[in-house]
Amino acid sequence: MLSYRRYGQGEPVVLLHPLALSGSVWGEFADRLSGEADVIAPDARGHGNSPWDGLAFSVDDLADDLGRLLDALDIAEAHLVGLSMGGSTAVTFAGRHPGRVRSLFLADTTAWYGPDAPTKWAERAAGAVHTPREQQLSFQLERWFTEHFRRRGESAVDRVVDAFLATDSAAHGEACRALGGLDARPLLEKITAPTLVLTGVEDYATPPAMGAAIADHVRTGRAEVLPGLRHLSLIEKPDLAGRVTQLMREAA
């Protein structure tokens, strides 16, 4: 079973983290939610403290892992929050199990990276495996956070860096290949939960058009662009947790 962190009490909200990080990165975002919800922050397989058998896996497999975790915790349905890879996992789970998702809050994510995704993500996988992790940081940090946020020396940046450096390079590479094979577009019309997709206007990894494409094909979907933010919008601006609780009330 996946390793996870749990905070607060109330309706269950599952936080699904980005590629090559872990459930440890949520910090203040999780703290803000825990005042009104039972917050569960798992580590994806091969990330953080979650096990991995070393075999290839897909985003479908990550969604199956989520289902098994909910079963083990005796949670029939939950609100999902997914950031980046976590958002792709959440979309996949919500499309395959619409009755188990109360609301779907997505940030800086996509259902499909495009026709050249397998090739591009295979290259990313090779870099993840063969480049020392410290040497990957400059590329990652520029994509994750705005320059202003990085310069302020926020503890959130250190927390994300620590999680990235601790991630197994082989698992990182396999997760890259999983994202290269992602195509959850056929599942979007099956999602029934109220769905909000947020994307940082400066997000170069999953630009706003990718978030809009999700919202356009989910019956209850809507998308917004966040000014002055990049890929890890929910970490840089944790008060966006208030939008999660607002969406939860809409789903009540």
XYZ file of C-alpha atoms in Angstrom:
252
model
C 0.000 0.000 0.000
C 1.093 3.573 -0.596
C 2.734 5.509 2.193
C 0.707 8.563 3.191
C 0.431 11.492 5.586
C -2.867 12.399 7.223
C -4.025 15.668 8.780
C -7.214 17.074 10.293
C -10.758 15.758 10.223
C -13.869 16.127 8.114
C -14.633 15.008 4.574
C -11.692 13.154 2.994
C -9.526 15.137 0.595
C -6.661 13.359 -1.177
C -3.663 15.426 -2.328
C -1.789 13.904 -5.280
C 1.702 15.295 -5.752
C 3.784 16.135 -8.849
C 6.405 14.071 -10.640
C 9.598 13.207 -8.736
C 8.345 14.672 -5.459
C 6.264 13.234 -2.596
C 3.389 13.954 -0.276
C 5.824 15.867 1.925
C 5.740 18.917 -0.347
C 2.238 20.162 0.493
C 3.189 22.065 3.624
C 0.986 25.089 4.297
C -1.503 24.074 1.590
C -2.292 20.874 3.521
C -2.275 22.733 6.836
C -4.901 25.182 5.584
C -7.155 22.356 4.383
C -6.784 20.326 7.567
C -8.926 22.800 9.489
C -11.964 21.672 7.487
C -11.085 18.284 6.005
C -9.497 14.888 6.556
C -6.425 15.479 4.392
C -4.590 12.445 3.016
C -1.332 13.027 1.132
C 0.043 9.780 -0.355
C 3.417 9.174 -1.971
C 3.065 7.776 -5.496
C 4.698 4.418 -6.126
C 8.483 4.703 -6.113
C 8.262 8.220 -4.657
C 8.783 9.212 -1.032
C 8.305 6.175 1.187
C 6.025 4.211 -1.135
C 7.293 0.885 -2.470
C 7.940 0.062 -6.112
C 8.807 -3.307 -7.627
C 11.061 -1.799 -10.294
C 8.701 -2.711 -13.131
C 7.203 -0.391 -15.719
C 3.983 1.354 -14.736
C 1.413 3.672 -16.285
C -0.780 6.508 -15.060
C -3.594 3.947 -15.006
C -1.521 2.005 -12.490
C -1.093 5.144 -10.369
C -4.872 5.567 -10.415
C -5.289 1.933 -9.360
C -2.902 2.579 -6.469
C -5.157 5.416 -5.352
C -8.187 3.144 -5.456
C -6.445 0.541 -3.331
C -5.442 3.184 -0.794
C -9.010 4.445 -0.507
C -10.222 0.873 -0.075
C -7.663 0.218 2.649
C -8.756 3.376 4.475
C -12.429 2.393 4.037
C -13.155 5.575 2.072
C -15.914 5.078 -0.492
C -15.564 8.527 -2.060
C -13.288 11.516 -1.664
C -12.463 14.952 -2.962
C -9.321 14.876 -5.121
C -6.662 17.545 -5.489
C -4.058 16.838 -8.150
C -1.008 18.905 -9.077
C 0.929 18.106 -12.283
C 1.406 14.293 -12.399
C -1.027 14.082 -9.501
C -3.599 15.887 -11.621
C -3.185 13.405 -14.460
C -3.663 10.596 -11.954
C -6.753 12.308 -10.524
C -8.289 12.792 -13.982
C -7.696 9.135 -14.794
C -9.214 7.953 -11.518
C -12.212 10.297 -11.795
C -12.935 9.151 -15.347
C -12.696 5.478 -14.455
C -14.497 5.737 -11.098
C -16.787 8.785 -11.291
C -18.899 7.644 -8.356
C -15.918 7.740 -6.008
C -14.989 11.402 -6.612
C -16.939 14.167 -4.857
C -15.028 17.055 -6.430
C -11.980 17.365 -8.658
C -9.521 20.207 -8.108
C -6.691 20.195 -10.637
C -3.679 22.454 -11.029
C -0.985 22.730 -13.693
C -1.800 19.434 -15.318
C -3.004 17.719 -18.470
C -4.883 14.714 -19.775
C -2.501 14.393 -22.757
C 0.921 15.795 -23.571
C 0.493 15.614 -27.334
C 1.470 13.314 -30.206
C 5.214 13.609 -29.605
C 4.906 12.902 -25.885
C 6.350 9.356 -25.909
C 9.561 10.571 -27.558
C 9.945 13.691 -25.454
C 9.227 11.913 -22.194
C 11.622 9.083 -23.080
C 14.317 11.746 -23.376
C 13.263 13.209 -20.033
C 13.405 9.709 -18.526
C 16.956 9.199 -19.734
C 17.996 12.508 -18.219
C 16.284 11.663 -14.933
C 18.165 8.387 -14.680
C 21.616 9.364 -15.940
C 22.046 12.964 -14.744
C 23.008 13.443 -11.085
C 19.995 14.775 -9.251
C 21.724 17.941 -8.052
C 22.524 18.822 -11.673
C 18.829 18.594 -12.587
C 17.771 21.180 -10.037
C 18.381 24.408 -11.979
C 16.116 23.235 -14.800
C 13.445 22.076 -12.371
C 13.473 25.130 -10.106
C 13.000 27.538 -12.999
C 9.922 25.608 -14.104
C 8.494 25.062 -10.623
C 8.599 28.554 -9.128
C 8.772 32.198 -10.121
C 12.125 33.924 -9.704
C 10.695 36.204 -7.018
C 9.535 33.249 -4.924
C 12.889 31.470 -5.284
C 14.816 34.561 -4.239
C 12.744 35.019 -1.081
C 14.248 31.823 0.335
C 10.867 30.309 1.121
C 10.921 27.111 3.170
C 8.566 25.614 0.590
C 11.373 25.712 -1.982
C 13.713 23.816 0.348
C 10.984 21.266 1.073
C 10.431 20.615 -2.632
C 14.164 20.430 -3.337
C 14.653 17.921 -0.531
C 11.833 15.748 -1.878
C 13.265 15.875 -5.394
C 16.767 14.928 -4.274
C 15.373 12.028 -2.241
C 13.388 10.599 -5.172
C 14.760 7.411 -6.694
C 16.106 8.259 -10.154
C 14.845 5.007 -11.672
C 11.315 5.654 -10.379
C 11.523 9.215 -11.674
C 12.467 7.884 -15.106
C 9.668 5.332 -15.120
C 7.145 7.984 -14.106
C 8.374 10.101 -17.038
C 7.633 7.225 -19.404
C 4.212 6.800 -17.797
C 3.397 10.442 -18.542
C 4.619 9.977 -22.088
C 2.042 7.233 -22.527
C -0.782 9.216 -20.916
C -3.941 9.825 -22.921
C -6.903 10.308 -20.611
C -8.893 12.385 -23.105
C -11.528 9.666 -23.654
C -12.203 9.644 -19.904
C -12.987 13.348 -19.567
C -16.622 13.092 -20.637
C -17.166 10.406 -17.993
C -16.201 12.694 -15.100
C -19.258 13.817 -13.144
C -17.723 15.644 -10.172
C -17.573 19.451 -10.062
C -14.194 20.167 -11.647
C -11.941 23.209 -11.465
C -8.649 23.425 -13.365
C -6.128 26.125 -12.420
C -2.936 26.849 -14.365
C -0.167 29.351 -13.717
C 0.107 31.807 -16.570
C 3.879 31.226 -16.602
C 3.603 27.426 -16.498
C 5.870 26.179 -19.284
C 5.456 22.498 -18.399
C 1.650 22.309 -18.723
C 0.525 25.585 -20.307
C -2.955 27.010 -19.704
C -4.247 25.516 -22.955
C -3.776 22.036 -21.489
C -5.879 22.894 -18.458
C -8.529 24.481 -20.646
C -8.674 21.314 -22.762
C -9.621 19.325 -19.656
C -12.337 21.769 -18.611
C -13.727 21.944 -22.155
C -14.450 18.211 -22.176
C -15.638 17.696 -18.599
C -19.349 18.451 -18.344
C -18.936 20.219 -15.026
C -15.503 21.637 -15.792
C -14.185 25.149 -15.718
C -10.676 26.529 -16.049
C -8.865 29.595 -14.751
C -5.417 31.072 -15.361
C -3.460 32.192 -12.301
C -1.415 35.365 -12.727
C 2.226 35.392 -11.679
C 2.594 31.654 -11.064
C 4.435 28.760 -12.677
C 4.139 24.981 -12.439
C 3.866 24.414 -8.685
C 1.159 27.004 -8.196
C -0.434 25.389 -5.130
C 2.909 25.247 -3.324
C 3.862 28.829 -4.163
C 0.398 30.170 -3.267
C -1.013 27.928 -0.520
C -4.013 30.159 0.090
C -5.452 28.548 -3.037
C -6.538 25.869 -0.559
C -9.533 28.112 -0.010
C -10.637 27.349 -3.553
C -10.645 23.643 -2.664
C -13.009 24.157 0.258
C -15.211 26.335 -1.947
C -15.418 23.545 -4.530
C -16.190 21.034 -1.778
C -19.171 23.138 -0.740
C -20.389 23.219 -4.335
C -20.304 19.422 -4.338
C -22.297 19.125 -1.101
